[in-house]
CSV table of C-alpha atoms and ligand atoms in Angstrom, one decimal:
chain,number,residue,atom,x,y,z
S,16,UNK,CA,-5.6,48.9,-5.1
S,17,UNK,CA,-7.8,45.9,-5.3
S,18,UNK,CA,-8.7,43.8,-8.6
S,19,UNK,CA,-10.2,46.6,-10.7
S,20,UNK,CA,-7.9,49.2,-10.0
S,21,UNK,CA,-9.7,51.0,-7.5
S,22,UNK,CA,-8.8,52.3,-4.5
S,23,UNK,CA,-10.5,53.1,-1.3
S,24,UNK,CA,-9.8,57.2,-0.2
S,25,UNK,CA,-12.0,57.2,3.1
S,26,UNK,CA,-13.8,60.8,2.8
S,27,UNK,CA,-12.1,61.1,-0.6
S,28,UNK,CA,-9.4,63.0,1.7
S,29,UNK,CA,-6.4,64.1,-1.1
S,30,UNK,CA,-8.7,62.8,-4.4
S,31,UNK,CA,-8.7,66.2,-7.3
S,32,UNK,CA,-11.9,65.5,-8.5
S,33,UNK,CA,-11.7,68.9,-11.2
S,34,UNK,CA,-9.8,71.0,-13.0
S,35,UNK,CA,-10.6,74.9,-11.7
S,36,UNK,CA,-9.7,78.4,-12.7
S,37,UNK,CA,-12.0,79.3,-9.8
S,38,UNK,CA,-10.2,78.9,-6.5
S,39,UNK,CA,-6.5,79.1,-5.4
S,40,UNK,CA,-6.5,76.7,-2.1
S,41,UNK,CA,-2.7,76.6,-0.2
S,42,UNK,CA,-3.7,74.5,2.9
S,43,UNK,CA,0.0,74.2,3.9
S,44,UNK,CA,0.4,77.6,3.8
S,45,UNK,CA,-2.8,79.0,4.6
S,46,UNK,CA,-3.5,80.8,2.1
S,47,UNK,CA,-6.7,81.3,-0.4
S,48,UNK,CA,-7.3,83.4,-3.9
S,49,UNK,CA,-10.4,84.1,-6.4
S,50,UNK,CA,-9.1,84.2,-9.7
S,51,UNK,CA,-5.3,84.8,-8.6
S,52,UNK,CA,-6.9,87.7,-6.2
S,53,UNK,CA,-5.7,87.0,-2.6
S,54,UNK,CA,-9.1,86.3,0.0
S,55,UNK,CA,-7.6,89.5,2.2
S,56,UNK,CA,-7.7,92.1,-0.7
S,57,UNK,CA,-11.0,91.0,-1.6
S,58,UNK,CA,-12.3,91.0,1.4
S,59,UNK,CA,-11.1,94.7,2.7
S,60,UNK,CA,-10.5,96.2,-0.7
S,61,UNK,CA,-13.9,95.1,-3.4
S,62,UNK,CA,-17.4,94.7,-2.9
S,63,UNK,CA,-19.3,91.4,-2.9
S,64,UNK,CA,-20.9,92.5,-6.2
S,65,UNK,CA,-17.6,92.9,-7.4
S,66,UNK,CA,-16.5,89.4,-6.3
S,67,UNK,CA,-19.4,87.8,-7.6
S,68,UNK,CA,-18.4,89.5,-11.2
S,69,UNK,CA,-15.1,87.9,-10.6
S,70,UNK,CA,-16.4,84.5,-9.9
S,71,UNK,CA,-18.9,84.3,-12.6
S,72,UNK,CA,-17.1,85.9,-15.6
S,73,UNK,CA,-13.0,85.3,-14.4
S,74,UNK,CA,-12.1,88.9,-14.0
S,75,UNK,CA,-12.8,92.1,-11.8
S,76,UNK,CA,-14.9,94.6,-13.9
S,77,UNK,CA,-14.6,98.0,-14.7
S,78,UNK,CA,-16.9,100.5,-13.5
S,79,UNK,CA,-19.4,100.4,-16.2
S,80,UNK,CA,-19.6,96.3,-15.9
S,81,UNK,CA,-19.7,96.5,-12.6
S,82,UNK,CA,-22.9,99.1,-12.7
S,83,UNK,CA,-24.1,96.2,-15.4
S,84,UNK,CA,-23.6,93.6,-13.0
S,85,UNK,CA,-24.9,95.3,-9.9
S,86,UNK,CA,-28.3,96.6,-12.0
S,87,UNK,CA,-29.0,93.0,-12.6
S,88,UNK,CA,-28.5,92.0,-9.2
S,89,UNK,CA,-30.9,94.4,-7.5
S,90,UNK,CA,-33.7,94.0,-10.3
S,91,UNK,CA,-33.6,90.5,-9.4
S,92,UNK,CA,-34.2,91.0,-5.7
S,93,UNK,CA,-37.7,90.8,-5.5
S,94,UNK,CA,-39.2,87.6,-4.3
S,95,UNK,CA,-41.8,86.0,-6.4
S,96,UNK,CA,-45.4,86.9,-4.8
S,97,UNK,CA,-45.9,83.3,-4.6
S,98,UNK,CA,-43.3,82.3,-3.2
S,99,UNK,CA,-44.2,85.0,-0.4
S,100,UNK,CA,-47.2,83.3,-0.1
S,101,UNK,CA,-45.8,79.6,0.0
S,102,UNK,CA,-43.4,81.2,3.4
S,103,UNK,CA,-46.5,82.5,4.8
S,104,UNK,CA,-47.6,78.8,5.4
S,105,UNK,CA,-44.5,77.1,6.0
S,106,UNK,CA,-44.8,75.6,9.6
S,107,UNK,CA,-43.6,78.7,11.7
S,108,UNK,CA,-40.8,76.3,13.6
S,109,UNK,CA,-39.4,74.7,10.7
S,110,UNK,CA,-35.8,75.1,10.8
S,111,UNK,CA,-34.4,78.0,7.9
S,112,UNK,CA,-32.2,75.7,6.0
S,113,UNK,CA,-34.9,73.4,5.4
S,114,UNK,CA,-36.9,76.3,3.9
S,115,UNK,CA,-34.1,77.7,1.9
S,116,UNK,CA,-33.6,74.3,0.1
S,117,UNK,CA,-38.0,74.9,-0.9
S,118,UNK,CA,-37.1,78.4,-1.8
S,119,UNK,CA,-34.4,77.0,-4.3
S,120,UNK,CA,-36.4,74.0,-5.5
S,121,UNK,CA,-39.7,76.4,-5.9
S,122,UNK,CA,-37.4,79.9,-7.7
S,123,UNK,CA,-37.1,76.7,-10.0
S,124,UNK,CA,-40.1,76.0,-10.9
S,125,UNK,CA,-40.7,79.9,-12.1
S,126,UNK,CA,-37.4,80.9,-13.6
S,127,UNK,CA,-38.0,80.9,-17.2
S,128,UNK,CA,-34.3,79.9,-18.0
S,129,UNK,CA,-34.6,76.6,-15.1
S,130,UNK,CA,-34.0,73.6,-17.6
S,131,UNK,CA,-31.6,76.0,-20.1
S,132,UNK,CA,-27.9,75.1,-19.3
S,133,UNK,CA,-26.4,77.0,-21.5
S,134,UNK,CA,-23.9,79.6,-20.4
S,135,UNK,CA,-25.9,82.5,-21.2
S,136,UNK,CA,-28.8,81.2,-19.1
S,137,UNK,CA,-26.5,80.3,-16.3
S,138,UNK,CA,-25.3,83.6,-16.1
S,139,UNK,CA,-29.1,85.0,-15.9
S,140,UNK,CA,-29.7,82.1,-13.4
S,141,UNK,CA,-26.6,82.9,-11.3
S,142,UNK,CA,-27.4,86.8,-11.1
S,143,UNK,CA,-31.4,85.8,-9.8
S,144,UNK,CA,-30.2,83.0,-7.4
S,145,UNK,CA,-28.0,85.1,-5.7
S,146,UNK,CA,-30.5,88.1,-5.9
S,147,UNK,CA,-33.4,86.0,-4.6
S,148,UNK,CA,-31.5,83.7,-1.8
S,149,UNK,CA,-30.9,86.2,0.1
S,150,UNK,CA,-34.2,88.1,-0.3
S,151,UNK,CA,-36.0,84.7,0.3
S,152,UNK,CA,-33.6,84.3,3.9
S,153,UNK,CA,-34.8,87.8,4.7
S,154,UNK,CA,-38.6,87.5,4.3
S,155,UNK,CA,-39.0,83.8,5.4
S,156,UNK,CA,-37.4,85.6,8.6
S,157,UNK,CA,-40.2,88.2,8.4
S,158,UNK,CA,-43.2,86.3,8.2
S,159,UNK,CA,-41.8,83.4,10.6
S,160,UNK,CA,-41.5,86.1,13.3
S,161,UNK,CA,-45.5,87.5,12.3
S,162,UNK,CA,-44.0,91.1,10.7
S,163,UNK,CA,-45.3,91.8,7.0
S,164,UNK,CA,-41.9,91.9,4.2
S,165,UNK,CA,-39.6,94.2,3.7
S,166,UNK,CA,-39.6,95.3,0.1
S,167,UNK,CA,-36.1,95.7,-1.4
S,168,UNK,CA,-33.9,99.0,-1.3
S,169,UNK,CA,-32.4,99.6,-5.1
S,170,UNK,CA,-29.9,102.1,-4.0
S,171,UNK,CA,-28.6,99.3,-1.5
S,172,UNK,CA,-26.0,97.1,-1.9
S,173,UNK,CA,-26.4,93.6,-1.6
S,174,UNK,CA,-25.3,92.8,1.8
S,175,UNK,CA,-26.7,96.7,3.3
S,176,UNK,CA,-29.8,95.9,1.3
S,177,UNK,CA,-29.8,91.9,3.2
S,178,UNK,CA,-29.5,93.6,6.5
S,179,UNK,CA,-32.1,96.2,5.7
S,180,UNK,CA,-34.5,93.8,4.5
S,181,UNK,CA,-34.3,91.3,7.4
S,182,UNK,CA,-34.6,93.8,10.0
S,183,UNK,CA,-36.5,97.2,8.5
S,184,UNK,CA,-33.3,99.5,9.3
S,185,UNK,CA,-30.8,100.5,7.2
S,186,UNK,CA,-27.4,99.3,8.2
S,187,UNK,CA,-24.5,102.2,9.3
S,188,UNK,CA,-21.4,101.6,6.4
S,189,UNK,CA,-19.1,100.3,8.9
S,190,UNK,CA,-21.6,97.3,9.6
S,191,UNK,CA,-22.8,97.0,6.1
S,192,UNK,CA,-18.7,96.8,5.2
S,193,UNK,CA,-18.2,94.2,8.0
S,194,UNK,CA,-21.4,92.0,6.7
S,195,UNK,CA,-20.2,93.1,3.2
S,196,UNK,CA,-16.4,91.3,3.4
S,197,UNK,CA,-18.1,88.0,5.5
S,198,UNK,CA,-19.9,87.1,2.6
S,199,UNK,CA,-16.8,87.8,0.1
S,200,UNK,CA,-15.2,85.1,2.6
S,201,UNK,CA,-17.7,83.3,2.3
S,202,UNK,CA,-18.1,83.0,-1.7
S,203,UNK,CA,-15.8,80.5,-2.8
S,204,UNK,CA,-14.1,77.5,-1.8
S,205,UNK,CA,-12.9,75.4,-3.9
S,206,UNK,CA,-14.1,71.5,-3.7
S,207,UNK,CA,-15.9,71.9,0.1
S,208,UNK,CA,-18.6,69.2,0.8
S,209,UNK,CA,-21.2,71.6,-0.5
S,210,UNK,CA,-19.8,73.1,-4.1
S,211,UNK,CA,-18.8,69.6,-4.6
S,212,UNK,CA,-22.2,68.2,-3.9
S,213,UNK,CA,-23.4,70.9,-7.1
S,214,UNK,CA,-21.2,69.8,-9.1
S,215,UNK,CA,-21.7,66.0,-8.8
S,216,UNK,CA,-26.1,67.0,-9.4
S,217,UNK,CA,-24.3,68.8,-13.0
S,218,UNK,CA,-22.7,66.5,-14.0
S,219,UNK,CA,-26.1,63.8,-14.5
S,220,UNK,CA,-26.9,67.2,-16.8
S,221,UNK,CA,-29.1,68.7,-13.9
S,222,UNK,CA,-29.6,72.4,-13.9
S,223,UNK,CA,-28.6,75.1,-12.1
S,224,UNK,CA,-31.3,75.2,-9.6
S,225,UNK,CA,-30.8,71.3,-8.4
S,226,UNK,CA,-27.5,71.9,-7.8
S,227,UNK,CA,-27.7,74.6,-5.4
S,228,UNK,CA,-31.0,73.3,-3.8
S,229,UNK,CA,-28.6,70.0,-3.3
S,230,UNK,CA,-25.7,72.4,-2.2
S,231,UNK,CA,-28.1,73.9,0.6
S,232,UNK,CA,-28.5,70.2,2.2
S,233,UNK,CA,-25.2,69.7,2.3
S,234,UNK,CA,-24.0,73.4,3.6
S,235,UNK,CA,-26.7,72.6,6.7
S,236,UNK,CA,-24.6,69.5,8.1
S,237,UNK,CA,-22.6,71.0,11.2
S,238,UNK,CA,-19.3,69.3,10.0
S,239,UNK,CA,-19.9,71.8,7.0
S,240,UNK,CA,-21.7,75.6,7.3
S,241,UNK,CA,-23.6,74.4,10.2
S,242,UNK,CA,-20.9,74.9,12.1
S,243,UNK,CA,-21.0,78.7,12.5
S,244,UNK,CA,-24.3,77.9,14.7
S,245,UNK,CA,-23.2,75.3,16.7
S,246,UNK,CA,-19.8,77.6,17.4
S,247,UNK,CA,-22.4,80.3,18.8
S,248,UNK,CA,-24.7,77.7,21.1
S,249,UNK,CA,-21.4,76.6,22.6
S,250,UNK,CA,-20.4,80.1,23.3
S,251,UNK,CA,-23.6,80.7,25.1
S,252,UNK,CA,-23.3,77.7,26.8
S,253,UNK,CA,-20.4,78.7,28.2
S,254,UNK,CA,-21.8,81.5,29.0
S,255,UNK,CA,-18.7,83.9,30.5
S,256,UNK,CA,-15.4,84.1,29.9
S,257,UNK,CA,-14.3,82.7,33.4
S,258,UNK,CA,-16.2,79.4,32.6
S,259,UNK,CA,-13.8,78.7,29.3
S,260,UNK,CA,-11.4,76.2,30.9
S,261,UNK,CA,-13.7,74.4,32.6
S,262,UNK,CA,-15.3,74.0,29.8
S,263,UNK,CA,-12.5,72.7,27.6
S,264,UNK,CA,-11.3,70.4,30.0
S,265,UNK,CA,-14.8,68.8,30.1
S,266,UNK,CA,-15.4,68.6,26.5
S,267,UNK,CA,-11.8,67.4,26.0
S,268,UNK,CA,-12.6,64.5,28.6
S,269,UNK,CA,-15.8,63.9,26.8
S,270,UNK,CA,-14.0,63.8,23.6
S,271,UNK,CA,-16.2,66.4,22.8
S,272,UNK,CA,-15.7,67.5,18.8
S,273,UNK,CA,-15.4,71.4,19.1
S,274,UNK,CA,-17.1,73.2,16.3
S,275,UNK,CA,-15.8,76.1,14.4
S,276,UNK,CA,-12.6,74.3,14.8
S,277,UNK,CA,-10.1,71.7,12.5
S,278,UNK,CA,-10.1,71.8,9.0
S,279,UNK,CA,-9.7,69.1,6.4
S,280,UNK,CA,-7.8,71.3,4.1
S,281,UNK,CA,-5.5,73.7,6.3
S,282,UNK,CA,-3.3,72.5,8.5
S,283,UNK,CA,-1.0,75.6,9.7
S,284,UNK,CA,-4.3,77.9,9.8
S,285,UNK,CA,-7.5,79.2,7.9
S,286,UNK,CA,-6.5,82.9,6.2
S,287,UNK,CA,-10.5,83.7,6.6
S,288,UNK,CA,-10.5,82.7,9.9
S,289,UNK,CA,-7.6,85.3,10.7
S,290,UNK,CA,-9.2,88.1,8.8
S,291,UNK,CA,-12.6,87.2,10.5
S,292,UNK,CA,-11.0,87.3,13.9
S,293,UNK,CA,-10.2,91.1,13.1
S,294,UNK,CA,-13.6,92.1,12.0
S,295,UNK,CA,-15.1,89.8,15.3
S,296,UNK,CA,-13.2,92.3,17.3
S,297,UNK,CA,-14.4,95.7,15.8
S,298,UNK,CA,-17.7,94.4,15.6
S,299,UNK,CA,-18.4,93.2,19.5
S,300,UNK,CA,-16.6,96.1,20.7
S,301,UNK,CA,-18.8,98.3,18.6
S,302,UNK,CA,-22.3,96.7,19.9
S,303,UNK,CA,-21.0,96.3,23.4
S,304,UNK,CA,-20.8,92.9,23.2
S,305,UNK,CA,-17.4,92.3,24.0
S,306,UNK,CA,-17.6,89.3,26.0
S,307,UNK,CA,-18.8,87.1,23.0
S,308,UNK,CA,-15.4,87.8,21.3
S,309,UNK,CA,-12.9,87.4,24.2
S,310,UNK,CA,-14.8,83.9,25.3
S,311,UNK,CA,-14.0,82.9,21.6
S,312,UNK,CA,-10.7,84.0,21.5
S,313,UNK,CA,-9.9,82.4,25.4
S,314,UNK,CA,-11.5,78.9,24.1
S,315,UNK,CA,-9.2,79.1,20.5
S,316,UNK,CA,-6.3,79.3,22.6
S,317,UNK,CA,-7.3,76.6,25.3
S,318,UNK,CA,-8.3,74.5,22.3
S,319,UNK,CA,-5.0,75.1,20.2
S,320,UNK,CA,-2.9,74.1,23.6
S,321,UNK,CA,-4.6,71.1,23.6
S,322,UNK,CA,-5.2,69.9,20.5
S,323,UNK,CA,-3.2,72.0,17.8
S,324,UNK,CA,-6.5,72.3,16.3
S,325,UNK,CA,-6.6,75.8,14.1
S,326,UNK,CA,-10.1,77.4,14.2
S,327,UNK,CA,-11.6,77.4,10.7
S,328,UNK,CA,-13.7,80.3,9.1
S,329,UNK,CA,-17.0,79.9,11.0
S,330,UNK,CA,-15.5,80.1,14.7
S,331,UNK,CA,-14.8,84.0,14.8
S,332,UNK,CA,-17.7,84.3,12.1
S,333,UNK,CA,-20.2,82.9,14.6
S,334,UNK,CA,-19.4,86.3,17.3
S,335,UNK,CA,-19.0,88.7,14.5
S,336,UNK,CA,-23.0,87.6,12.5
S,337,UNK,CA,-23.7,87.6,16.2
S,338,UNK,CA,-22.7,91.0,17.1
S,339,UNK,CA,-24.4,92.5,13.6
S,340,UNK,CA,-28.1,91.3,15.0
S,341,UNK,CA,-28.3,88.3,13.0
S,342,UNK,CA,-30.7,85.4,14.4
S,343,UNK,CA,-28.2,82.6,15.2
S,344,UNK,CA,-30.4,79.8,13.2
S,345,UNK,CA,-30.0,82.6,10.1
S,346,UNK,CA,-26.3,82.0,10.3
S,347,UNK,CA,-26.0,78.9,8.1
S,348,UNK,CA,-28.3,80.5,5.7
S,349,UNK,CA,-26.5,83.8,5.2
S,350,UNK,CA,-23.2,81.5,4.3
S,351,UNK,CA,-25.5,79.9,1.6
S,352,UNK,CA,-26.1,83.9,0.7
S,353,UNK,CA,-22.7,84.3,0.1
S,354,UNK,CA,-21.5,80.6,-1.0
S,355,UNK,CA,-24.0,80.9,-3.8
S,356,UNK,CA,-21.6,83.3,-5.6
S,357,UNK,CA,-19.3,80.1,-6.0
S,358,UNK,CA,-22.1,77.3,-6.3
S,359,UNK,CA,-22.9,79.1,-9.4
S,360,UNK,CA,-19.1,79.7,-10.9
S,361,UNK,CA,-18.6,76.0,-9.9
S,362,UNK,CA,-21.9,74.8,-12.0
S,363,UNK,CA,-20.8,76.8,-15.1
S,364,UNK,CA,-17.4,75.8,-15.1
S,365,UNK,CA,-18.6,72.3,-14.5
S,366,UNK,CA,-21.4,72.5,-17.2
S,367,UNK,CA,-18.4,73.7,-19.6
S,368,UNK,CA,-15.9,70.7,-19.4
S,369,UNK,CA,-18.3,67.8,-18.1
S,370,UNK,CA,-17.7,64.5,-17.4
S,371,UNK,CA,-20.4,62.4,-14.9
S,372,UNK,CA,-19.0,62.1,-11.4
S,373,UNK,CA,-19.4,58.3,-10.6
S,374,UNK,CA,-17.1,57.3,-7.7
S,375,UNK,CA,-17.0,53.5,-7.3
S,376,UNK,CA,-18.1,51.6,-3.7
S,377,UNK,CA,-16.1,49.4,-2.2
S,378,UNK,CA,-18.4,46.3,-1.3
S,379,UNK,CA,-17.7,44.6,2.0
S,380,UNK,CA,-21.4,42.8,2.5
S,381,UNK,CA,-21.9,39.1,2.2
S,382,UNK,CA,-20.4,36.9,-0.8
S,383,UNK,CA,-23.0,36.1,-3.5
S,384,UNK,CA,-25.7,33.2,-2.0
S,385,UNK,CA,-29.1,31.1,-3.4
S,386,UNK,CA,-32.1,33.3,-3.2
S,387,UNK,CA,-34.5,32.2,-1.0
S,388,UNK,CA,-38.3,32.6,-1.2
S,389,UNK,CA,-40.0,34.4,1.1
S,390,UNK,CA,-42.0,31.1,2.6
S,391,UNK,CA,-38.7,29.4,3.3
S,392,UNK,CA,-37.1,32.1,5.1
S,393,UNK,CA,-36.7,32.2,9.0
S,394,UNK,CA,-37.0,29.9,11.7
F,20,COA,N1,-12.8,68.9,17.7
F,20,COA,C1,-12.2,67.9,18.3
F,20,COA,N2,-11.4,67.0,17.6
F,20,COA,C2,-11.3,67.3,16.3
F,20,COA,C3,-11.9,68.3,15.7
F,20,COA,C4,-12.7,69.2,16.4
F,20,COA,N3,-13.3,70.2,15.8
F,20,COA,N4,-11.5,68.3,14.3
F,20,COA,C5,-10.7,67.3,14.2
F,20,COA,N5,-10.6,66.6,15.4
F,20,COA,C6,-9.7,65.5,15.6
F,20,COA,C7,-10.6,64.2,15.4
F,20,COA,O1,-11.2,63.8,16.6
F,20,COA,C8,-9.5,63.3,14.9
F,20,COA,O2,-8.8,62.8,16.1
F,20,COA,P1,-8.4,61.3,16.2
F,20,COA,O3,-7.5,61.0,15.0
F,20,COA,O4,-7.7,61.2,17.5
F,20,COA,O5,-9.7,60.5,16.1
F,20,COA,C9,-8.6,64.1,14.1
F,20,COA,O6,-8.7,65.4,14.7
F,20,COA,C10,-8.9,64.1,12.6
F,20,COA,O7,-10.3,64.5,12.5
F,20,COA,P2,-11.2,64.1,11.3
F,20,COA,O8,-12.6,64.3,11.7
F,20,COA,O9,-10.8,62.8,10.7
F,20,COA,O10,-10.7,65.2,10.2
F,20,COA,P3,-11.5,65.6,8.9
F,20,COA,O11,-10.5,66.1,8.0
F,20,COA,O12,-12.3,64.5,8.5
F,20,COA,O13,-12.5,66.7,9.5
F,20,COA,C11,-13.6,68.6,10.0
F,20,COA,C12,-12.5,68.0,9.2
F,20,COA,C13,-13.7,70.1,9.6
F,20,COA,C14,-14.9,67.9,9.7
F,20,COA,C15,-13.3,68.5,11.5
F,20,COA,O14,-12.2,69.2,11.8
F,20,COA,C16,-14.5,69.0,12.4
F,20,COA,O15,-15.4,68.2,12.6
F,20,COA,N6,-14.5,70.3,12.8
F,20,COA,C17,-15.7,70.8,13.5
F,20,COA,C18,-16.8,71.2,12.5
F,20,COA,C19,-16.5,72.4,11.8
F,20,COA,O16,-16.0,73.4,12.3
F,20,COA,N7,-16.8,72.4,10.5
F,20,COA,C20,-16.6,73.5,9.6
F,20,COA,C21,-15.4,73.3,8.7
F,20,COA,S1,-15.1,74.7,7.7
């Protein structure tokens, strides 16, 4: 404590910065829940839709709110002509995160709801954000590559309809249910870098679209969601399974930080991790794609023996969006498609008991000296 009763929590590591009804996180004992629903039975047993009902309004829905819900999300899944046309002349190169964080800040500018916080509007908002994100991921993709848009498929869930739409062929159920329970996984998690960086824009009063363009920039960082990418560029750079412990014993010499891997949080092991492991499997074996999944599951034991690091949720991820067709730079992006479920929840439930977030710094620069003009300065 120093002489105003602050303290200094390096990475606020430990701070509760929130009350929430939204997220049940047991690091110690690895284990997550939406609303008092455990990650696992989500993930295997509801739809995304279903989650996202969950998230937003605090229980499952029956049937007939669930077709309420659903309807809502699919009329909002066209992307703005526009906005079609601002893609078209975004510099080809430009990495999709980057153009993601546009898409947010420019759906913004159009929603007729952007400045409303109220709950009402934030519900409308929620439903078109998490309609439009993952349209806008899907024909950015499109016109980056030169191939005209994919217009949406209403009978289409919304993770068949995300894989439809990026690549022009409809997903079998199997791989629709796979891509399906990743971005339940995916939805909600409590105070990570990203949700947290929504709910700090809230709380100045922002709206709803700030918040999630700011949540975007954070997701990118590879400590954060960009670490799903980075798990897949090291896979290919190892490139076969035989190569694994050569390369852990060269990145452990280099003192190499291994992505995909460690978590702030858990400690004995990340439950989405485990359940993503599973799906990794079915999935590689299913493209013929095998090796990606055995070189990450030879390099999570190598690592583990070392270190006693635990892989977190975008290590078996990274093989499983992989082995579904997904371009690895659209990796990061389709975790926004899912985390926006949350980023929303979090942003109403913030906007609904708010208090500004104002950390304090702890000042270490010089003690207070004489100003000096400019033409005495220097030598
Ligand atoms: N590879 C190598 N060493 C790691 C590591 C990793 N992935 N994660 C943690 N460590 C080591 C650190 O080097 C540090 O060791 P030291 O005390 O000898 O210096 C120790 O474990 C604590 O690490 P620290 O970075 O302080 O933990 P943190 O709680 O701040 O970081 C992460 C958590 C997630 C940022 C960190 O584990 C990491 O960088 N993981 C890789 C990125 C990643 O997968 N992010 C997605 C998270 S879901």
């Amino acid at each position: 404590m120093d002489k105003e009763g602050t303290q200094l929590i390096r990475g606020l590591e430990g701070v509760v910065a929130a009350e929430t009804a939204l997220c049940d996180l047991d690091g110690k004992n690895g284990r997550l829940a939406y609303r008092g629903y455990d990650i696992e039975d989500l993930a295997r047993r509801a739809s995304f839709e279903e989650v996202c009902h969950l998230l937003w309004y605090g229980e499952l829905p029956t049937a007939a709110q669930l077709d309420k819900t659903t309807l809502g999300l699919i009329a909002a899944r066209d992307v703005p002509a526009e906005l079609v046309q601002a893609l078209r002349l975004m510099p080809k190169d430009t990495d999709p995160m980057r153009v993601l964080q546009s898409v947010v800040a420019m759906l913004g500018m159009r929603d007729p709801d952007a400045t409303d916080n109220s709950r009402e509007a934030n519900f409308r908002k929620a439903v078109r954000l998490t309609s439009q994100i993952a349209s806008a991921i899907c024909v950015h993709h499109r016109v980056r590559s030169g191939l005209e848009p994919i217009r949406p498929a209403p009978d289409l869930s919304l993770a068949a309809n995300f894989l439809y739409m990026l690549t022009g062929k409809r997903p079998s159920g199997v791989v629709a249910k796979a891509f399906d329970a990743s971005l339940t996984l995916y939805a909600e998690h409590e105070l990570n870098a990203s949700t947290f960086t929504t709910r700090v824009i809230v709380s100045t009063q922002s709206d709803m679209h700030s918040a999630v363009a700011g949540g975007v920039g954070a997701l990118k960082g590879p400590l954060h969601g960009g670490a799903g990418e980075a798990v897949m560029r090291t896979l290919m750079e190892i490139g076969e399974v035989a190569n694994v412990d050569a390369f852990v014993a060269k990145a452990l010499g280099e003192r190499r930080r291994l992505m995909g891997m460690g978590h702030r949080v858990y400690k004995a092991g990340d439950p989405r991790a485990a359940i993503l492991k599973g799906m990794a499997e079915d999935a590689c074996r299913q493209s013929g794609q095998f090796t990606w999944y055995e070189m990450a599951v030879k390099l999570h034991a190598r690592v583990n023996e070392a270190k006693k690091l635990i892989p977190n949720v975008d290590f078996y991820s990274a093989p499983l969006f992989y082995s579904l067709g997904i371009p690895v730079d659209l990796f990061t992006p389709v975790i926004a498609a899912g985390r926006i479920a949350g980023w929303t929840a979090n942003i109403i439930e913030q906007h609904e008991d708010n208090r500004l977030i104002r950390p304090r710094g702890d000042y270490i620069g010089p003690a207070r000296r004489a100003f000096v003009p400019v033409d005495r300065r220097g030598a």
